[in-house]
Every structure is written in C-alpha cells, then in structure tokens.
PDB file of C-alpha atoms in Angstrom:
ATOM      1  CA  LEU A 128       0.031   0.043   0.012  1.00 41.00           C
ATOM      2  CA  TYR A 129       2.343   2.663  -1.225  1.00 40.00           C
ATOM      3  CA  THR A 130       0.951   6.123  -1.687  1.00 42.00           C
ATOM      4  CA  LEU A 131       1.527   7.905  -4.996  1.00 41.00           C
ATOM      5  CA  GLY A 132       3.287  10.797  -3.228  1.00 41.00           C
ATOM      6  CA  ARG A 133       5.981   8.435  -2.038  1.00 45.00           C
ATOM      7  CA  LEU A 134       6.451   6.978  -5.437  1.00 45.00           C
ATOM      8  CA  HIS A 135       7.434  10.364  -6.824  1.00 45.00           C
ATOM      9  CA  GLY A 136       8.777  11.962  -3.795  1.00 45.00           C
ATOM     10  CA  PRO A 137      12.158  12.200  -2.192  1.00 46.00           C
ATOM     11  CA  ASP A 138      11.935   8.677  -0.731  1.00 45.00           C
ATOM     12  CA  ARG A 139      12.674   6.997  -4.096  1.00 47.00           C
ATOM     13  CA  GLN A 140      16.221   5.975  -4.802  1.00 49.00           C
ATOM     14  CA  THR A 141      17.643   5.229  -8.257  1.00 46.00           C
ATOM     15  CA  ARG A 142      20.627   2.982  -9.048  1.00 48.00           C
ATOM     16  CA  GLY A 143      23.148   3.650 -11.769  1.00 48.00           C
ATOM     17  CA  SER A 144      21.022   1.747 -14.266  1.00 46.00           C
ATOM     18  CA  GLY A 145      18.145   4.143 -13.800  1.00 46.00           C
ATOM     19  CA  VAL A 146      16.026   1.410 -12.111  1.00 44.00           C
ATOM     20  CA  VAL A 147      13.822   2.933  -9.369  1.00 43.00           C
ATOM     21  CA  VAL A 148      14.242   1.130  -6.080  1.00 41.00           C
ATOM     22  CA  MET A 149      11.496   1.741  -3.525  1.00 43.00           C
ATOM     23  CA  PRO A 150      12.324   1.883   0.182  1.00 44.00           C
ATOM     24  CA  THR A 151      10.614  -0.634   2.301  1.00 46.00           C
ATOM     25  CA  ASP A 152       9.025   1.514   5.021  1.00 50.00           C
ATOM     26  CA  HIS A 153       6.779  -1.143   6.445  1.00 50.00           C
ATOM     27  CA  GLY A 154       6.118   0.928   9.481  1.00 57.00           C
ATOM     28  CA  GLY A 155       4.036   3.580   7.650  1.00 62.00           C
ATOM     29  CA  ASN A 156       2.330   1.004   5.536  1.00 71.00           C
ATOM     30  CA  SER A 157       1.549  -1.171   8.493  1.00 78.00           C
ATOM     31  CA  ARG A 158      -0.026   1.841  10.175  1.00 82.00           C
ATOM     32  CA  ILE A 159      -2.233   2.377   7.103  1.00 82.00           C
ATOM     33  CA  LEU A 160      -3.343  -1.354   7.358  1.00 86.00           C
ATOM     34  CA  LEU A 161      -4.053  -1.014  11.011  1.00 88.00           C
ATOM     35  CA  ARG A 162      -6.009   2.172  10.408  1.00 89.00           C
ATOM     36  CA  LEU A 163      -7.962   0.493   7.647  1.00 89.00           C
ATOM     37  CA  ALA A 164      -8.772  -2.475   9.911  1.00 90.00           C
ATOM     38  CA  CYS A 165      -9.897  -0.258  12.793  1.00 92.00           C
ATOM     39  CA  ILE A 166     -12.059   2.006  10.637  1.00 93.00           C
ATOM     40  CA  GLN A 167     -13.639  -0.922   8.824  1.00 94.00           C
ATOM     41  CA  GLY A 168     -14.062  -2.970  12.006  1.00 95.00           C
ATOM     42  CA  PHE A 169     -15.748  -0.078  13.758  1.00 95.00           C
ATOM     43  CA  GLY A 170     -18.066   0.482  10.753  1.00 95.00           C
ATOM     44  CA  THR A 171     -18.885  -3.214  10.777  1.00 96.00           C
ATOM     45  CA  LEU A 172     -19.773  -3.155  14.529  1.00 97.00           C
ATOM     46  CA  VAL A 173     -21.924   0.006  14.128  1.00 97.00           C
ATOM     47  CA  MET A 174     -23.826  -1.565  11.262  1.00 97.00           C
ATOM     48  CA  ALA A 175     -24.208  -4.846  13.166  1.00 97.00           C
ATOM     49  CA  GLY A 176     -25.543  -3.019  16.175  1.00 97.00           C
ATOM     50  CA  PHE A 177     -27.987  -1.157  13.948  1.00 97.00           C
ATOM     51  CA  TRP A 178     -29.237  -4.402  12.416  1.00 97.00           C
ATOM     52  CA  LEU A 179     -29.372  -6.099  15.800  1.00 97.00           C
ATOM     53  CA  TRP A 180     -31.620  -3.238  17.023  1.00 97.00           C
ATOM     54  CA  LEU A 181     -33.729  -3.225  13.868  1.00 96.00           C
ATOM     55  CA  SER A 182     -34.131  -6.822  13.019  1.00 94.00           C
ATOM     56  CA  GLY A 183     -32.435  -9.193  15.456  1.00 95.00           C
ATOM     57  CA  TYR A 184     -29.515 -11.575  15.761  1.00 96.00           C
ATOM     58  CA  THR A 185     -29.662 -13.115  12.202  1.00 96.00           C
ATOM     59  CA  SER A 186     -29.483  -9.685  10.595  1.00 96.00           C
ATOM     60  CA  ALA A 187     -26.631  -8.645  12.895  1.00 97.00           C
ATOM     61  CA  LEU A 188     -24.727 -11.833  12.022  1.00 97.00           C
ATOM     62  CA  ALA A 189     -25.360 -11.273   8.329  1.00 97.00           C
ATOM     63  CA  SER A 190     -24.029  -7.655   8.864  1.00 97.00           C
ATOM     64  CA  VAL A 191     -20.829  -8.908  10.466  1.00 97.00           C
ATOM     65  CA  ALA A 192     -20.400 -11.401   7.628  1.00 97.00           C
ATOM     66  CA  GLY A 193     -20.758  -8.569   5.069  1.00 97.00           C
ATOM     67  CA  GLY A 194     -18.147  -6.485   6.894  1.00 97.00           C
ATOM     68  CA  ALA A 195     -15.807  -9.478   7.053  1.00 97.00           C
ATOM     69  CA  ALA A 196     -16.239 -10.057   3.264  1.00 97.00           C
ATOM     70  CA  VAL A 197     -14.602  -6.693   2.801  1.00 95.00           C
ATOM     71  CA  MET A 198     -12.116  -6.647   5.658  1.00 95.00           C
ATOM     72  CA  VAL A 199     -10.484 -10.130   5.375  1.00 95.00           C
ATOM     73  CA  PRO A 200      -9.629  -9.903   1.723  1.00 95.00           C
ATOM     74  CA  ALA A 201      -8.390  -6.289   2.081  1.00 92.00           C
ATOM     75  CA  LEU A 202      -6.082  -7.080   5.037  1.00 92.00           C
ATOM     76  CA  LEU A 203      -4.637 -10.227   3.365  1.00 93.00           C
ATOM     77  CA  ALA A 204      -4.113  -8.206   0.167  1.00 91.00           C
ATOM     78  CA  GLY A 205      -2.317  -5.652   2.302  1.00 87.00           C
ATOM     79  CA  VAL A 206       0.000  -8.213   3.841  1.00 87.00           C
ATOM     80  CA  VAL A 207       0.761  -9.739   0.356  1.00 87.00           C
ATOM     81  CA  ALA A 208       1.469  -6.221  -1.009  1.00 85.00           C
ATOM     82  CA  LEU A 209       3.796  -5.506   1.871  1.00 81.00           C
ATOM     83  CA  ALA A 210       5.664  -8.839   1.613  1.00 78.00           C
ATOM     84  CA  ARG A 211       8.480  -7.691  -0.587  1.00 72.00           C
ATOM     85  CA  ARG A 212      12.139  -7.801   0.102  1.00 69.00           C
ATOM     86  CA  PRO A 213      14.228  -4.743   0.862  1.00 72.00           C
ATOM     87  CA  GLY A 214      15.520  -2.851  -2.232  1.00 78.00           C
ATOM     88  CA  ALA A 215      12.649  -4.171  -4.465  1.00 77.00           C
ATOM     89  CA  SER A 216      12.422  -2.533  -7.881  1.00 83.00           C
ATOM     90  CA  ALA A 217       9.342  -0.723  -9.165  1.00 84.00           C
ATOM     91  CA  ARG A 218       8.589  -3.770 -11.335  1.00 87.00           C
ATOM     92  CA  GLN A 219       8.629  -6.066  -8.244  1.00 85.00           C
ATOM     93  CA  LEU A 220       6.488  -3.631  -6.275  1.00 85.00           C
ATOM     94  CA  LEU A 221       3.976  -3.521  -9.089  1.00 87.00           C
ATOM     95  CA  GLY A 222       3.971  -7.304  -9.325  1.00 88.00           C
ATOM     96  CA  SER A 223       3.213  -7.661  -5.634  1.00 88.00           C
ATOM     97  CA  LEU A 224       0.448  -5.109  -5.956  1.00 89.00           C
ATOM     98  CA  TYR A 225      -1.108  -7.045  -8.830  1.00 92.00           C
ATOM     99  CA  ARG A 226      -0.858 -10.343  -6.848  1.00 92.00           C
ATOM    100  CA  ALA A 227      -2.420  -8.667  -3.831  1.00 92.00           C
ATOM    101  CA  GLU A 228      -5.308  -7.253  -5.860  1.00 94.00           C
ATOM    102  CA  ALA A 229      -5.935 -10.677  -7.584  1.00 95.00           C
ATOM    103  CA  LEU A 230      -6.009 -12.291  -4.159  1.00 95.00           C
ATOM    104  CA  LYS A 231      -8.470  -9.695  -2.909  1.00 95.00           C
ATOM    105  CA  ILE A 232     -10.792 -10.052  -5.828  1.00 96.00           C
ATOM    106  CA  GLY A 233     -10.777 -13.832  -5.705  1.00 97.00           C
ATOM    107  CA  LEU A 234     -11.244 -14.022  -2.011  1.00 97.00           C
ATOM    108  CA  THR A 235     -14.129 -11.462  -2.029  1.00 96.00           C
ATOM    109  CA  LEU A 236     -15.885 -13.423  -4.743  1.00 97.00           C
ATOM    110  CA  GLY A 237     -15.383 -16.699  -2.921  1.00 97.00           C
ATOM    111  CA  LEU A 238     -16.706 -15.292   0.349  1.00 97.00           C
ATOM    112  CA  LEU A 239     -19.677 -13.693  -1.386  1.00 96.00           C
ATOM    113  CA  ILE A 240     -20.465 -16.972  -3.165  1.00 97.00           C
ATOM    114  CA  ILE A 241     -20.524 -18.640   0.290  1.00 97.00           C
ATOM    115  CA  LEU A 242     -22.167 -15.866   2.213  1.00 97.00           C
ATOM    116  CA  VAL A 243     -25.107 -14.938  -0.066  1.00 96.00           C
ATOM    117  CA  PRO A 244     -26.846 -18.321   0.031  1.00 96.00           C
ATOM    118  CA  LEU A 245     -25.951 -18.751   3.718  1.00 96.00           C
ATOM    119  CA  PHE A 246     -27.717 -15.437   4.636  1.00 96.00           C
ATOM    120  CA  ALA A 247     -30.429 -15.550   1.903  1.00 95.00           C
ATOM    121  CA  GLN A 248     -32.970 -14.508   4.486  1.00 95.00           C
ATOM    122  CA  ALA A 249     -30.855 -11.512   5.509  1.00 95.00           C
ATOM    123  CA  LEU A 250     -29.416 -10.162   2.257  1.00 96.00           C
ATOM    124  CA  VAL A 251     -30.180  -6.520   2.938  1.00 97.00           C
ATOM    125  CA  PRO A 252     -28.035  -6.351   6.111  1.00 97.00           C
ATOM    126  CA  LEU A 253     -25.261  -8.329   4.484  1.00 97.00           C
ATOM    127  CA  LEU A 254     -25.108  -6.185   1.355  1.00 96.00           C
ATOM    128  CA  THR A 255     -25.703  -2.845   3.087  1.00 97.00           C
ATOM    129  CA  THR A 256     -22.843  -3.487   5.535  1.00 97.00           C
ATOM    130  CA  TYR A 257     -20.630  -4.723   2.748  1.00 97.00           C
ATOM    131  CA  THR A 258     -21.213  -1.494   0.804  1.00 96.00           C
ATOM    132  CA  VAL A 259     -20.759   0.738   3.749  1.00 96.00           C
ATOM    133  CA  VAL A 260     -17.485  -0.974   4.774  1.00 95.00           C
ATOM    134  CA  ILE A 261     -16.186  -0.691   1.202  1.00 94.00           C
ATOM    135  CA  PHE A 262     -16.777   3.028   1.258  1.00 93.00           C
ATOM    136  CA  LEU A 263     -14.764   3.245   4.465  1.00 91.00           C
ATOM    137  CA  TYR A 264     -11.611   2.522   2.483  1.00 84.00           C
ATOM    138  CA  TRP A 265     -11.386   6.215   1.552  1.00 83.00           C
ATOM    139  CA  PRO A 266     -11.497   7.791   5.043  1.00 81.00           C
ATOM    140  CA  ALA A 267      -8.820   5.316   6.130  1.00 75.00           C
ATOM    141  CA  LEU A 268      -6.554   5.978   3.146  1.00 75.00           C
ATOM    142  CA  LEU A 269      -7.128   9.694   3.152  1.00 79.00           C
ATOM    143  CA  THR A 270      -6.466  10.089   6.877  1.00 74.00           C
ATOM    144  CA  GLY A 271      -3.425   7.948   6.404  1.00 62.00           C
ATOM    145  CA  ALA A 272      -2.098  10.168   3.586  1.00 58.00           C
ATOM    146  CA  ARG A 273      -2.661  13.303   5.641  1.00 59.00           C
ATOM    147  CA  SER A 274      -0.925  11.971   8.755  1.00 57.00           C
ATOM    148  CA  ASP A 275       1.964  10.530   6.693  1.00 54.00           C
ATOM    149  CA  THR A 276       2.483  13.901   4.977  1.00 55.00           C
ATOM    150  CA  ALA A 277       2.413  15.681   8.301  1.00 55.00           C
ATOM    151  CA  GLU A 278       4.976  13.439   9.727  1.00 55.00           C
ATOM    152  CA  GLY A 279       7.401  13.705   6.768  1.00 51.00           C
TER     153      GLY A 279
END
C-alpha cells in the first residue's frame, strides 16, 4: 500500500542503471493497514448494532459477515502487498500489488459466493454493511495520507 506521493517523492532511490528502487518502510504502510482494519471494523460493528436493534440476531450476524467479506480480503491483500524484500524494484513492487489485488478479488468473490446463500433471508443487512465498509476505504486511506504527509 504505497501512496503515490511516495512513489514520486524524495523517498525513491535510483541506481546507476536508472531502475527505481523503492524503500521498504513497512512501519508507515503497517499503520495504514491497522487504520484500515480499525475503521472498517468499527463500521462493521456499528452496522451490526444497527441491524441487531432493527431486526435481530440473524441480521446482525449477516451484517458482520458482510463487513468481514470486505475486511478479510483487504487485510490479506495488504499483507501480500507488503511482503516484498528490501530494495525491491518498481517492477517487483507493481507485481506484488497485482498479486495482492488478484487475491483480494478472488477471496471477495469466494466469500460472497458462500455468504449470499448462507444469509439468503438477511441479504439486505449483508449487502448494506458490505457496501458501507467498502466506502470506508477512503476515510482510512485519506487520513493515512494526511498523517503521513504531516510526519514527513
């Protein structure tokens, strides 16, 4: 999860061949993953509480499942994207991002294929929480970009 500002900023290093080598600042990227998990987890719990109050336990459980269908693939993709060796080239970085995105898409589809029939009686809580938690990507990433810029 590398921000575009870092790709073009002073953090990049070039070797004699002109190949761009990206630093491996896992600390900042790990903070973004943690922030994403916290914001999406909080959103999932709020939605589950709402559905518990509105419709009962089945709806709340479907809501948690909808949030998990977003969070689990996103966090695993983040771990895969960060699993690169020090001194990785831009090509290697891009490859890890492509692998991470493929994992996220495949895992999301797999979870939804399992969860939709499982919670057929509570599709509205499942899908509304899924949608809300997807939209929570942006606050997590934007607050992360602002705090990273303020630190550096």
